[in-house]
Coordinates of C-alpha atoms in Angstrom, one line a residue:
M1129 CA 19.3 29.6 22.3
T1130 CA 19.0 33.3 21.6
G1131 CA 17.2 34.7 18.6
K1132 CA 18.6 35.3 15.1
S1133 CA 19.5 38.9 15.7
A1134 CA 21.3 38.2 19.0
I1135 CA 23.3 35.4 17.3
A1136 CA 24.3 37.8 14.5
A1137 CA 25.3 40.5 17.0
R1138 CA 27.6 38.1 18.9
L1139 CA 29.5 36.8 15.9
G1140 CA 32.2 39.5 15.8
E1141 CA 35.5 38.6 14.3
R1142 CA 35.1 34.9 15.1
G1143 CA 32.0 34.9 13.0
L1144 CA 34.3 34.8 10.0
L1145 CA 35.3 31.3 11.0
L1146 CA 31.7 30.2 11.6
P1147 CA 31.1 28.5 8.2
S1148 CA 34.2 26.3 8.6
L1149 CA 33.3 25.6 12.2
I1150 CA 29.8 24.5 11.3
G1151 CA 31.3 22.3 8.5
E1152 CA 33.7 20.7 10.9
A1153 CA 31.0 20.3 13.5
L1154 CA 28.7 18.5 11.1
Q1155 CA 31.6 16.2 10.1
A1156 CA 32.3 15.5 13.8
N1157 CA 28.6 14.7 14.3
D1158 CA 28.9 12.0 11.6
R1159 CA 32.0 10.6 13.2
I1160 CA 30.4 10.4 16.7
K1161 CA 27.3 8.7 15.4
L1162 CA 29.5 6.2 13.6
R1163 CA 31.6 5.6 16.8
F1164 CA 28.4 4.8 18.7
S1165 CA 27.2 2.5 15.9
L1166 CA 30.5 0.6 15.9
L1167 CA 30.4 0.1 19.6
Q1168 CA 26.8 -1.2 19.5
E1169 CA 27.5 -3.5 16.7
A1170 CA 30.7 -4.8 18.5
L1171 CA 28.5 -5.6 21.5
A1172 CA 26.0 -7.4 19.3
Q1173 CA 28.7 -9.4 17.6
A1174 CA 30.3 -10.4 20.9
R1175 CA 26.9 -11.7 22.2
N1176 CA 26.1 -13.4 18.9
P1177 CA 29.5 -14.6 17.5
H1178 CA 27.9 -17.0 15.0
E1179 CA 26.1 -14.1 13.1
R1180 CA 27.9 -12.5 10.1
P1181 CA 29.5 -9.2 11.3
A1182 CA 28.3 -5.9 9.8
T1183 CA 30.9 -4.0 7.8
F1184 CA 31.3 -0.2 7.9
A1185 CA 34.2 0.4 5.5
A1186 CA 32.3 2.8 3.2
E1187 CA 30.7 4.6 6.2
R1188 CA 34.1 5.0 8.0
Q1189 CA 35.8 6.4 4.9
S1190 CA 33.0 8.9 4.3
A1191 CA 33.0 10.0 8.0
G1192 CA 36.8 10.3 8.2
L1193 CA 37.4 7.2 10.4
G1194 CA 39.7 5.5 7.9
E1195 CA 42.2 4.1 10.4
A1196 CA 43.0 0.5 9.8
Q1197 CA 42.7 -0.3 13.5
F1198 CA 38.9 0.1 13.2
D1199 CA 38.6 -2.7 10.6
A1200 CA 38.4 -5.4 13.2
I1201 CA 36.4 -3.6 15.9
V1202 CA 33.2 -5.5 15.0
S1203 CA 34.5 -8.6 13.5
G1204 CA 37.0 -9.1 16.2
A1205 CA 34.7 -8.4 19.2
K1206 CA 34.7 -11.1 21.9
A1207 CA 32.8 -11.5 25.1
I1208 CA 35.0 -11.3 28.2
D1209 CA 32.1 -12.1 30.6
A1210 CA 28.4 -11.5 30.7
G1211 CA 28.8 -7.8 31.2
A1212 CA 31.9 -6.8 29.1
I1213 CA 33.5 -7.3 25.7
L1214 CA 37.0 -6.9 24.2
A1215 CA 36.9 -5.1 20.8
P1216 CA 40.1 -4.3 18.9
G1217 CA 40.4 -0.5 18.6
A1218 CA 37.6 0.2 21.1
G1219 CA 39.9 2.3 23.3
A1220 CA 41.0 4.6 20.4
L1221 CA 37.4 4.8 19.1
I1222 CA 36.1 6.0 22.5
A1223 CA 39.0 8.3 23.0
G1224 CA 38.0 10.2 19.9
I1225 CA 34.5 11.0 21.1
K1226 CA 35.5 13.9 23.3
P1227 CA 37.5 15.8 20.7
D1228 CA 34.6 15.3 18.2
L1229 CA 32.2 16.8 20.8
A1230 CA 34.6 19.7 21.3
A1231 CA 34.4 20.3 17.5
M1232 CA 30.7 20.3 17.7
L1233 CA 30.7 22.7 20.5
A1234 CA 33.0 25.2 18.7
P1235 CA 30.4 26.9 16.5
V1236 CA 28.0 27.2 19.4
E1237 CA 30.8 29.0 21.4
A1238 CA 31.4 31.3 18.5
A1239 CA 27.7 32.2 18.0
D1240 CA 26.1 31.9 21.4
P1241 CA 28.5 31.7 24.4
T1242 CA 25.5 31.5 26.9
A1243 CA 24.2 28.3 25.3
A1244 CA 27.7 27.0 24.9
A1245 CA 28.3 27.3 28.7
S1246 CA 25.4 24.9 29.3
F1247 CA 26.7 22.4 26.7
S1248 CA 30.2 22.7 28.0
A1249 CA 29.1 21.8 31.5
R1250 CA 27.3 18.7 30.2
L1251 CA 30.4 17.8 28.2
E1252 CA 32.6 18.1 31.2
R1253 CA 30.3 16.0 33.3
L1254 CA 29.6 13.3 30.8
G1255 CA 33.1 13.3 29.3
A1256 CA 34.4 12.0 32.7
S1257 CA 32.8 8.7 32.0
L1258 CA 35.0 8.2 28.9
A1259 CA 38.2 8.0 30.8
G1260 CA 39.5 4.7 32.1
P1261 CA 42.5 2.3 31.9
D1262 CA 40.3 -0.4 30.2
G1263 CA 42.2 -0.4 26.9
D1264 CA 40.0 -2.2 24.3
A1265 CA 37.8 -3.7 27.0
V1266 CA 34.4 -2.0 27.5
S1267 CA 31.4 -2.9 29.5
A1268 CA 27.9 -3.2 28.1
D1269 CA 26.6 -0.7 30.7
K1270 CA 29.1 1.8 29.5
I1271 CA 28.0 1.4 25.9
S1272 CA 24.4 1.6 27.0
A1273 CA 25.0 4.8 29.0
M1274 CA 26.8 6.5 26.1
T1275 CA 24.3 5.6 23.4
S1276 CA 21.0 5.9 25.4
G1277 CA 18.4 8.2 23.7
R1278 CA 15.9 8.1 26.5
R1279 CA 15.7 11.4 28.3
E1280 CA 13.7 9.9 31.2
A1281 CA 16.8 7.6 31.9
G1282 CA 19.0 10.7 32.4
D1283 CA 21.5 12.6 30.4
S1284 CA 23.8 10.8 28.0
L1285 CA 26.5 11.5 25.4
H1286 CA 24.0 10.5 22.7
L1287 CA 21.5 13.1 23.9
L1288 CA 24.3 15.7 24.1
V1289 CA 25.1 15.0 20.5
M1290 CA 21.5 15.3 19.4
D1291 CA 21.1 18.6 21.3
L1292 CA 24.3 20.1 19.9
H1293 CA 23.3 19.0 16.4
K1294 CA 20.0 20.9 16.8
A1295 CA 21.9 24.0 18.0
I1296 CA 24.3 23.8 15.1
N1297 CA 21.5 23.7 12.6
A1298 CA 19.8 26.7 14.2
I1299 CA 23.0 28.7 14.1
A1300 CA 23.6 27.7 10.5
A1301 CA 20.2 28.9 9.5
A1302 CA 20.4 32.1 11.5
S1303 CA 23.9 33.1 10.4
A1304 CA 23.9 31.9 6.8
P1305 CA 25.6 34.5 4.5
E1306 CA 23.3 33.6 1.7
T1307 CA 20.0 31.8 1.0
I1308 CA 19.8 29.6 -2.2
D1309 CA 16.2 28.8 -3.0
G1310 CA 15.4 28.4 0.6
A1311 CA 18.6 26.6 1.7
S1312 CA 20.9 28.3 4.2
A1313 CA 24.3 28.2 2.5
H1314 CA 27.8 28.7 3.9
G1315 CA 30.9 29.2 1.8
A1316 CA 29.3 27.9 -1.4
T1317 CA 31.3 28.0 -4.6
P1318 CA 29.7 28.8 -7.9
Q1319 CA 29.4 25.1 -8.7
D1320 CA 28.0 24.5 -5.2
R1321 CA 25.2 27.0 -5.9
V1322 CA 24.1 25.2 -9.0
R1323 CA 24.0 21.9 -7.1
I1324 CA 22.3 23.3 -4.1
A1325 CA 19.7 24.9 -6.4
A1326 CA 19.1 21.5 -8.1
F1327 CA 18.5 19.9 -4.7
M1328 CA 16.2 22.8 -3.6
R1329 CA 14.3 22.6 -6.9
G1330 CA 13.2 19.2 -6.0
V1331 CA 12.4 20.1 -2.4
N1332 CA 10.3 23.1 -3.5
R1333 CA 8.5 21.2 -6.2
T1334 CA 6.9 18.9 -3.6
R1335 CA 7.1 21.0 -0.5
A1336 CA 3.5 22.0 -0.7
L1337 CA 2.5 18.4 -0.3
A1338 CA 3.5 18.6 3.4
F1339 CA 0.3 20.6 3.8
G1340 CA 1.7 22.7 6.7
H1341 CA 3.7 20.0 8.5
P1342 CA 7.0 21.4 9.8
G1343 CA 10.3 20.2 8.3
L1344 CA 12.3 20.1 5.1
G1345 CA 14.7 22.8 6.4
T1346 CA 18.0 22.6 4.5
T1347 CA 21.5 23.7 5.3
A1348 CA 24.4 23.6 2.9
V1349 CA 28.1 24.0 3.9
R1350 CA 31.3 23.9 1.9
T1351 CA 34.0 22.1 3.9
G1352 CA 37.3 21.4 2.2
A1353 CA 36.8 19.4 -1.0
S1354 CA 33.1 18.6 -0.4
L1355 CA 29.7 20.2 -0.2
T1356 CA 27.5 19.0 2.6
I1357 CA 23.8 19.3 2.3
Q1358 CA 21.6 18.4 5.3
N1359 CA 17.8 18.2 5.4
D1360 CA 15.9 17.7 8.7
I1361 CA 12.9 16.0 6.9
G1362 CA 10.3 16.1 9.7
T1363 CA 10.5 16.5 13.4
T1364 CA 11.9 13.2 14.6
D1365 CA 15.4 13.6 16.0
A1366 CA 16.8 10.4 14.4
H1367 CA 15.2 11.2 11.0
V1368 CA 17.9 13.0 9.1
L1369 CA 19.3 13.1 5.5
V1370 CA 23.0 14.2 5.0
V1371 CA 24.3 14.5 1.4
H1372 CA 28.0 14.8 0.6
V1373 CA 28.9 16.0 -2.9
E1374 CA 32.5 15.7 -4.0
G1375 CA 33.6 15.8 -7.6
Q1376 CA 31.1 13.9 -9.6
S1377 CA 29.9 11.7 -6.7
V1378 CA 27.1 12.0 -4.3
A1379 CA 27.1 10.2 -0.9
V1380 CA 23.8 10.0 0.9
T1381 CA 23.5 9.1 4.6
Y1382 CA 20.0 8.4 5.8
T1383 CA 18.9 7.6 9.4
D1384 CA 15.4 6.5 10.5
V1385 CA 13.8 5.0 13.5
H1386 CA 11.5 2.8 11.3
R1387 CA 13.1 0.0 9.4
I1388 CA 10.2 -0.3 6.9
R1389 CA 10.4 3.4 6.1
A1390 CA 14.1 3.2 5.5
K1391 CA 13.4 0.3 3.0
F1392 CA 10.7 2.5 1.4
F1393 CA 13.4 5.3 1.0
I1394 CA 15.6 2.9 -0.9
G1395 CA 12.7 1.9 -3.1
L1396 CA 12.1 5.6 -4.1
F1397 CA 15.3 5.4 -6.1
A1398 CA 14.7 2.3 -8.1
G1399 CA 16.2 2.7 -11.6
Q1400 CA 18.3 5.7 -10.5
D1401 CA 21.7 3.9 -10.5
V1402 CA 22.1 4.4 -6.8
E1403 CA 24.2 1.9 -4.9
F1404 CA 22.9 1.5 -1.3
S1405 CA 24.7 -0.3 1.5
P1406 CA 22.8 -3.0 3.4
L1407 CA 20.4 -1.5 6.0
T1408 CA 22.0 -1.8 9.4
E1409 CA 20.4 -1.5 12.8
H1410 CA 22.3 0.7 15.2
E1411 CA 21.0 -0.6 18.5
S1412 CA 22.1 -4.1 19.6
R1413 CA 20.0 -6.6 21.4
G1414 CA 20.1 -6.0 25.1
V1415 CA 21.0 -2.3 24.9
G1416 CA 17.5 -1.0 24.7
E1417 CA 14.8 -1.2 22.0
E1418 CA 13.8 2.5 22.3
D1419 CA 17.3 3.5 21.2
V1420 CA 17.1 1.6 17.9
F1421 CA 17.6 3.5 14.7
Y1422 CA 18.6 2.4 11.2
L1423 CA 21.3 3.8 9.0
L1424 CA 22.0 3.3 5.3
T1425 CA 24.3 5.0 2.8
G1426 CA 23.9 5.4 -0.9
R1427 CA 26.3 6.5 -3.6
F1428 CA 25.6 8.0 -7.0
S1429 CA 28.1 9.0 -9.6
G1430 CA 27.6 10.6 -13.0
A1431 CA 28.2 13.5 -15.3
E1432 CA 27.0 16.9 -14.2
P1433 CA 23.5 16.8 -15.9
A1434 CA 22.8 13.4 -14.4
L1435 CA 24.2 14.5 -11.0
L1436 CA 22.0 17.5 -10.9
G1437 CA 19.0 15.4 -11.9
F1438 CA 19.7 13.0 -9.0
L1439 CA 20.0 15.9 -6.5
E1440 CA 16.6 17.2 -7.7
A1441 CA 15.0 13.8 -7.5
L1442 CA 16.5 13.3 -4.0
G1443 CA 15.1 16.6 -2.8
A1444 CA 11.6 16.0 -4.3
R1445 CA 11.2 12.7 -2.5
L1446 CA 11.8 13.9 1.1
V1447 CA 8.2 15.2 1.7
F1448 CA 6.9 11.6 1.1
L1449 CA 8.8 10.5 4.3
I1450 CA 7.0 12.9 6.6
D1451 CA 4.4 11.0 8.7
W1452 CA 4.9 8.0 6.5
N1453 CA 4.5 5.5 9.3
K1454 CA 1.3 7.1 10.5
A1455 CA -0.1 6.9 6.9
R1456 CA 0.9 3.3 6.6
K1457 CA -0.8 2.3 9.8
A1458 CA -4.0 4.1 8.7
L1459 CA -4.1 2.4 5.3
Q1460 CA -3.2 -1.1 6.5
I1461 CA -6.5 -1.2 8.5
F1462 CA -8.2 -1.6 5.2
T1463 CA -5.7 -3.6 3.1
G1464 CA -2.8 -5.1 5.1
K1465 CA 0.8 -4.0 5.7
E1466 CA 2.5 -4.8 2.3
A1467 CA -0.4 -3.4 0.3
A1468 CA -0.3 -0.2 2.4
A1469 CA 3.4 0.3 1.8
E1470 CA 2.8 -0.2 -2.0
L1471 CA 0.0 2.4 -1.9
L1472 CA 2.4 4.9 -0.3
A1473 CA 5.0 4.1 -3.0
F1474 CA 2.4 4.7 -5.7
A1475 CA 1.5 8.1 -4.1
A1476 CA 5.2 9.1 -4.0
R1477 CA 5.8 8.0 -7.6
H1478 CA 2.9 10.1 -8.8
E1479 CA 3.9 13.0 -6.5
F1480 CA 0.7 13.5 -4.6
G1481 CA 1.8 11.8 -1.4
H1482 CA -0.2 11.0 1.7
R1483 CA -0.1 14.1 3.9
A1484 CA -3.4 15.4 2.5
F1485 CA -5.0 12.0 3.4
L1486 CA -3.9 12.5 7.0
E1487 CA -5.0 16.1 7.1
L1488 CA -8.5 15.0 6.1
G1489 CA -8.6 12.4 8.9
G1490 CA -6.6 9.4 7.7
A1491 CA -8.4 6.2 8.6
D1492 CA -11.5 8.1 9.7
L1493 CA -11.9 9.5 6.2
V1494 CA -12.3 6.0 4.8
F1495 CA -14.3 4.8 7.8
D1496 CA -16.7 7.7 7.3
S1497 CA -17.2 6.7 3.6
V1498 CA -17.7 3.0 4.5
R1499 CA -20.3 3.9 7.1
K1500 CA -22.3 6.2 4.8
V1501 CA -22.0 4.1 1.6
A1502 CA -21.3 0.5 2.4
E1503 CA -23.2 0.0 5.7
G1504 CA -25.0 -3.3 5.4
R1505 CA -22.9 -4.3 2.4
I1506 CA -19.8 -5.4 4.4
P1507 CA -20.1 -8.3 6.8
Y1508 CA -19.4 -7.4 10.4
G1509 CA -15.7 -7.6 11.2
A1510 CA -14.6 -7.9 7.6
R1511 CA -11.8 -5.8 6.2
L1512 CA -12.5 -3.6 3.3
D1513 CA -10.4 -5.6 0.9
D1514 CA -12.2 -8.8 1.9
A1515 CA -15.5 -7.3 1.1
L1516 CA -14.7 -5.2 -2.0
G1517 CA -11.8 -7.4 -3.3
R1518 CA -8.1 -6.8 -3.2
M1519 CA -7.7 -5.0 -6.5
A1520 CA -10.8 -2.9 -6.2
T1521 CA -9.7 -1.8 -2.7
R1522 CA -6.2 -0.9 -3.9
D1523 CA -7.7 1.2 -6.7
F1524 CA -10.1 2.9 -4.3
L1525 CA -7.4 3.8 -1.7
R1526 CA -5.2 5.1 -4.5
E1527 CA -8.1 7.3 -5.5
V1528 CA -8.5 8.4 -1.9
L1529 CA -4.8 9.5 -1.8
R1530 CA -5.1 11.2 -5.2
R1531 CA -8.3 13.0 -4.5
S1532 CA -7.2 14.2 -1.1
S1533 CA -4.0 15.7 -2.4
L1534 CA -5.4 17.3 -5.6
G1535 CA -8.4 18.5 -3.7
L1536 CA -6.6 20.3 -0.9
S1537 CA -4.0 21.6 -3.4
A1538 CA -6.8 23.1 -5.4
G1539 CA -8.4 24.7 -2.3
R1540 CA -11.5 22.5 -2.4
S1541 CA -13.5 22.1 0.8
A1542 CA -12.9 19.0 3.0
R1543 CA -16.7 18.3 2.7
L1544 CA -16.5 18.2 -1.1
I1545 CA -13.5 15.9 -1.1
R1546 CA -15.3 13.6 1.3
D1547 CA -18.4 13.5 -0.9
E1548 CA -16.3 12.7 -3.9
I1549 CA -14.6 9.8 -2.1
Q1550 CA -18.0 8.5 -0.9
A1551 CA -19.3 8.6 -4.4
D1552 CA -16.3 6.7 -5.7
L1553 CA -16.7 4.0 -3.0
S1554 CA -20.4 3.7 -3.8
Q1555 CA -19.7 3.2 -7.5
R1556 CA -17.1 0.5 -6.7
F1557 CA -19.7 -1.5 -4.6
Q1558 CA -22.2 -1.1 -7.4
S1559 CA -19.4 -2.3 -9.8
A1560 CA -19.0 -5.4 -7.7
E1561 CA -22.7 -6.1 -7.9
A1562 CA -22.7 -5.3 -11.6
T1563 CA -19.8 -7.8 -12.1
L1564 CA -21.9 -10.5 -10.4
L1565 CA -24.8 -9.7 -12.6
E1566 CA -22.5 -9.9 -15.6
L1567 CA -21.5 -13.4 -14.6
V1568 CA -25.2 -14.3 -14.2
V1569 CA -25.8 -13.0 -17.8
R1570 CA -23.0 -15.1 -19.1
H1571 CA -24.3 -18.1 -17.2
L1572 CA -27.8 -17.6 -18.7
G1573 CA -26.3 -17.3 -22.2
L1574 CA -24.8 -20.8 -21.8
S1575 CA -28.2 -22.0 -20.5
R1576 CA -30.1 -20.4 -23.3
M1577 CA -27.8 -22.2 -25.8
L1578 CA -28.6 -25.5 -24.2
A1579 CA -32.3 -24.6 -24.1
G1580 CA -32.1 -24.0 -27.8
W1581 CA -30.6 -27.4 -28.4
V1582 CA -33.3 -29.0 -26.3
A1583 CA -36.0 -27.2 -28.2
D1584 CA -34.5 -28.3 -31.5
M1585 CA -34.4 -31.9 -30.3
T1586 CA -38.0 -32.0 -29.1
S1587 CA -39.2 -30.6 -32.5
G1588 CA -37.5 -33.5 -34.3
G1589 CA -35.3 -31.1 -36.2
A1590 CA -31.9 -32.5 -35.2
A1591 CA -30.3 -35.8 -35.8
D1592 CA -27.4 -35.3 -33.3
W1593 CA -29.5 -36.2 -30.2
R1594 CA -27.0 -39.0 -29.2
R1595 CA -24.2 -36.4 -28.5
L1596 CA -26.5 -33.9 -26.7
A1597 CA -25.5 -35.1 -23.2
A1598 CA -21.8 -34.7 -23.9
R1599 CA -22.3 -31.2 -25.4
S1600 CA -24.4 -30.3 -22.4
A1601 CA -21.7 -31.5 -20.0
L1602 CA -19.2 -29.1 -21.6
L1603 CA -21.6 -26.2 -21.2
E1604 CA -22.4 -27.0 -17.6
K1605 CA -18.7 -27.1 -16.7
K1606 CA -18.2 -23.6 -18.1
A1607 CA -21.4 -22.5 -16.2
D1608 CA -20.1 -24.0 -12.9
A1609 CA -17.0 -21.9 -13.1
L1610 CA -19.1 -18.8 -13.5
T1611 CA -21.3 -19.9 -10.5
V1612 CA -18.2 -20.2 -8.3
S1613 CA -17.0 -16.7 -9.2
A1614 CA -20.4 -15.2 -8.7
R1615 CA -20.8 -16.9 -5.3
E1616 CA -17.3 -15.6 -4.3
I1617 CA -18.4 -12.1 -5.0
A1618 CA -21.7 -12.5 -3.2
G1619 CA -19.9 -13.9 -0.2
R1620 CA -17.8 -10.7 0.1
L1621 CA -20.9 -8.5 0.2
S1622 CA -23.1 -8.2 3.2
G1623 CA -26.8 -8.2 2.4
A1624 CA -26.2 -10.0 -0.9
D1625 CA -28.7 -12.8 -0.1
R1626 CA -30.9 -11.6 -3.0
L1627 CA -28.1 -11.9 -5.5
L1628 CA -27.0 -15.3 -4.0
R1629 CA -30.6 -16.5 -4.4
L1630 CA -30.4 -15.4 -8.1
V1631 CA -27.1 -17.2 -8.7
N1632 CA -28.4 -20.4 -7.1
A1633 CA -31.7 -20.4 -9.0
V1634 CA -29.9 -19.8 -12.3
E1635 CA -27.6 -22.7 -11.5
N1636 CA -30.5 -25.0 -10.7
A1637 CA -32.2 -24.1 -14.0
M1638 CA -29.0 -25.2 -15.8
D1639 CA -29.0 -28.4 -13.9
S1640 CA -32.6 -29.2 -14.9
L1641 CA -31.7 -28.6 -18.6
D1642 CA -28.6 -30.8 -18.3
E1643 CA -30.7 -33.6 -16.9
C1644 CA -33.2 -33.0 -19.7
A1645 CA -30.3 -33.4 -22.3
F1646 CA -29.2 -36.6 -20.7
L1647 CA -32.8 -38.0 -20.9
I1648 CA -33.1 -37.0 -24.6
S1649 CA -29.8 -38.8 -25.3
L1650 CA -31.3 -42.1 -24.0
R1651 CA -34.1 -42.0 -26.7
P1652 CA -34.2 -45.4 -28.6
E1653 CA -33.1 -45.6 -32.2
K1654 CA -36.6 -46.7 -33.3
E1655 CA -39.7 -45.4 -31.8
A1656 CA -42.9 -43.9 -32.9
A1657 CA -42.3 -40.5 -34.5
G1658 CA -44.5 -37.5 -33.7
A1659 CA -45.8 -38.8 -30.4
A1660 CA -46.5 -35.7 -28.2
E1661 CA -43.9 -33.9 -30.4
A1662 CA -45.9 -30.7 -30.9
E1663 CA -46.7 -30.4 -27.2
L1664 CA -43.1 -30.9 -26.1
S1665 CA -41.9 -28.5 -28.7
T1666 CA -44.3 -25.8 -27.4
L1667 CA -43.1 -26.4 -23.8
A1668 CA -39.4 -26.3 -24.8
G1669 CA -40.1 -23.0 -26.7
I1670 CA -41.5 -21.4 -23.6
G1671 CA -38.4 -22.5 -21.7
L1672 CA -36.1 -20.9 -24.3
E1673 CA -38.2 -17.7 -24.2
S1674 CA -38.0 -17.6 -20.4
F1675 CA -34.2 -17.7 -20.5
S1676 CA -34.2 -14.8 -23.0
H1677 CA -36.4 -12.7 -20.8
L1678 CA -34.2 -13.2 -17.8
I1679 CA -31.1 -12.3 -19.7
R1680 CA -32.7 -9.0 -20.7
A1681 CA -33.8 -8.4 -17.1
S1682 CA -30.3 -9.0 -15.8
E1683 CA -28.7 -6.8 -18.4
A1684 CA -31.1 -4.0 -17.6
A1685 CA -30.5 -4.5 -13.8
M1686 CA -26.8 -4.0 -14.3
L1687 CA -27.5 -0.4 -15.5
A1688 CA -30.2 0.5 -13.0
P1689 CA -27.8 1.5 -10.1
A1690 CA -26.3 4.2 -12.4
G1691 CA -29.6 6.1 -11.9
Q1692 CA -31.3 5.0 -15.2
R1693 CA -34.9 4.4 -14.1
A1694 CA -35.8 3.4 -17.6
D1695 CA -33.4 0.4 -17.3
A1696 CA -35.0 -0.5 -14.0
T1697 CA -38.4 -0.4 -15.7
D1698 CA -37.1 -2.6 -18.5
A1699 CA -35.7 -5.0 -15.9
L1700 CA -39.1 -5.2 -14.1
R1701 CA -41.0 -5.8 -17.3
S1702 CA -38.7 -8.6 -18.4
I1703 CA -39.0 -10.1 -14.9
D1704 CA -42.7 -10.1 -15.3
A1705 CA -42.4 -11.9 -18.6
V1706 CA -40.3 -14.6 -16.9
L1707 CA -43.1 -15.1 -14.3
D1708 CA -45.7 -15.2 -17.1
A1709 CA -43.7 -17.8 -19.0
E1710 CA -43.6 -20.0 -15.9
H1711 CA -47.4 -20.0 -15.7
R1712 CA -47.6 -20.8 -19.4
A1713 CA -45.1 -23.6 -18.9
D1714 CA -47.3 -25.2 -16.2
A1715 CA -50.2 -25.3 -18.7
A1716 CA -47.9 -26.6 -21.4
L1717 CA -46.6 -29.4 -19.1
R1718 CA -50.2 -30.6 -18.6
E1719 CA -50.8 -30.6 -22.3
A1720 CA -47.6 -32.6 -22.9
M1721 CA -48.6 -35.1 -20.3
R1722 CA -52.1 -35.5 -21.8
A1723 CA -50.6 -36.1 -25.2
C1724 CA -48.1 -38.7 -23.9
F1725 CA -50.7 -40.7 -22.1
G1726 CA -53.0 -40.5 -25.1
A1727 CA -50.3 -41.8 -27.6
A1728 CA -51.2 -45.5 -28.0
S1729 CA -48.0 -46.1 -30.0
L1730 CA -45.6 -45.3 -27.0
D1731 CA -44.2 -48.1 -24.9
A1732 CA -43.4 -47.7 -21.2
R1733 CA -39.8 -46.6 -22.0
G1734 CA -40.9 -43.9 -24.5
L1735 CA -43.7 -42.7 -22.3
T1736 CA -41.3 -42.3 -19.2
L1737 CA -38.7 -40.5 -21.2
R1738 CA -41.1 -38.0 -22.6
L1739 CA -42.8 -37.3 -19.3
E1740 CA -39.4 -36.8 -17.6
V1741 CA -38.2 -34.5 -20.4
A1742 CA -41.3 -32.4 -20.0
R1743 CA -40.9 -32.2 -16.2
M1744 CA -37.3 -31.1 -16.5
I1745 CA -38.1 -28.4 -19.0
E1746 CA -40.9 -27.1 -16.7
A1747 CA -38.6 -27.4 -13.7
S1748 CA -36.1 -25.1 -15.4
T1749 CA -38.9 -22.4 -15.8
D1750 CA -39.7 -22.8 -12.1
H1751 CA -36.1 -22.1 -11.2
L1752 CA -36.0 -19.1 -13.6
A1753 CA -39.1 -17.8 -11.9
H1754 CA -37.3 -18.0 -8.5
A1755 CA -34.3 -16.2 -10.1
A1756 CA -36.6 -13.5 -11.5
L1757 CA -38.2 -12.9 -8.0
A1758 CA -34.7 -12.6 -6.5
L1759 CA -33.7 -10.1 -9.2
R1760 CA -36.8 -8.1 -8.7
D1761 CA -36.0 -7.8 -4.9
H1762 CA -32.6 -6.6 -5.8
V1763 CA -33.8 -4.0 -8.4
L1764 CA -36.4 -2.6 -6.0
K1765 CA -33.8 -2.4 -3.2
E1766 CA -31.5 -0.4 -5.5
L1767 CA -34.3 2.0 -6.5
S1768 CA -35.1 2.6 -2.8
A1769 CA -31.5 3.2 -1.8

């Protein structure tokens, strides 16, 4: 293909016809692609007659293949033998391919005869394969040869169509009589200009989010009663958007090699009153997987303001299709396929996209943050969402996409953006640990409530001692649920053994108090009052005090990772108070035992109950001391990080 100036020099008088030739060529391109699709679907139907046949009524009407004989080409297809089918109308369908190719060749002949000669020779050679007295019978090999998109397999009609299409687009861009906001326009009416401008307003609003990736070139041509707008999106041959605007209706034809991205495209227009056809695969089983592409059509109708709004929205969304599959594969490493697709939908809805994420390294951007921030916190082989949690990982990756786009758009350095992402991930891991500590605090709050009841009972100040065991069981049930949640978080974090020791020790302290409550509920109705009461009350008071100190320590530890060393100091002081309380509880236990054995009024049952109650209270302070030591290890580790 020659340059733009050479093309313009060659136009001459025939150049006056070029806009209409380009329009007719683009229509012929649509027809040929549909002819190929119908043949492929007919072959698939013949090989799988029990499957529901695909329908192409809307596509045929839009492309200009409205003849009734084509209604049954797919539904009526039958296998003749293992290598051939009989499809009603197949002969006429194939016969129309060569005239359509001639229509595609016409603008190339007008603009660049040298290039046209090469295309004409290919058409002559490949067109010979279309002839034959087969009628509506056609072999699978013939369909495969026509529709093959693999250049290594040799030339084909499909490849000729693709190459002609590229040449037509180049000619259209080089010879356009006017440019409307970046779109090459041919024969546009005043109303067309307004509609093209609306489409380009959307394209240009988000174009910068491609961050230098080629694509989004737009051509607009007035042909007869309709305006055709075509956008090349990215660089993939089969990734094309064609828009036909006629009256107050917009018909969208979209092709893609990735089925999941085509479904994503549909999702971009949720709530826009667009009616999409079912997504159809245009490569049958047995014809060749590498030739597969997917086609869908959508239709929108509305008054002029709504129509212009739809065209703008359509143009604005195209940039989010560029490198979409590459971004999905990068994100799904950390969160799975469905979640990755939802992340890309989120980025498109908020118009920051995913190209900046890829420009900054894609998956390596996240891996780098994980290595620097979370090394040792994530178990070997675990996915990020398994370690951090599904929702937290979703929020983090959303932030990665947002920070990448806003950062590059604002001209920030890649180093600064990476640092911001690493800081965000660090906060999220600290947040997971803080959540675990919050659960511990809530657990300790329930335990302290029970410790208060026990202290009240041992001092003789409560008459409800019979119901103590039942009330304790209710508290323990709530505490058990908190323990399960805390262990689940700890299990996701590598190196969380200190926190897990804390959780287990707090749970053991609650179990000791629950056992103590059960023993108190067994107290006889009539027994000597005041026996060892003061000593037990002192011991129970120390236990209650110990729970209070550990609550303060845990609350301070939650704030320590935020860089507040005063909170770390408070945590360590409260931890020391827990350890001191444990030593005082040891001494108080001995005093309680001495008082019990010295009370002549106690029988064996009363003596045993008091001794066991004292032991359980002291055991709870032992467990709290173990919890305090685990918390101290965690705080010191955070301070040294």
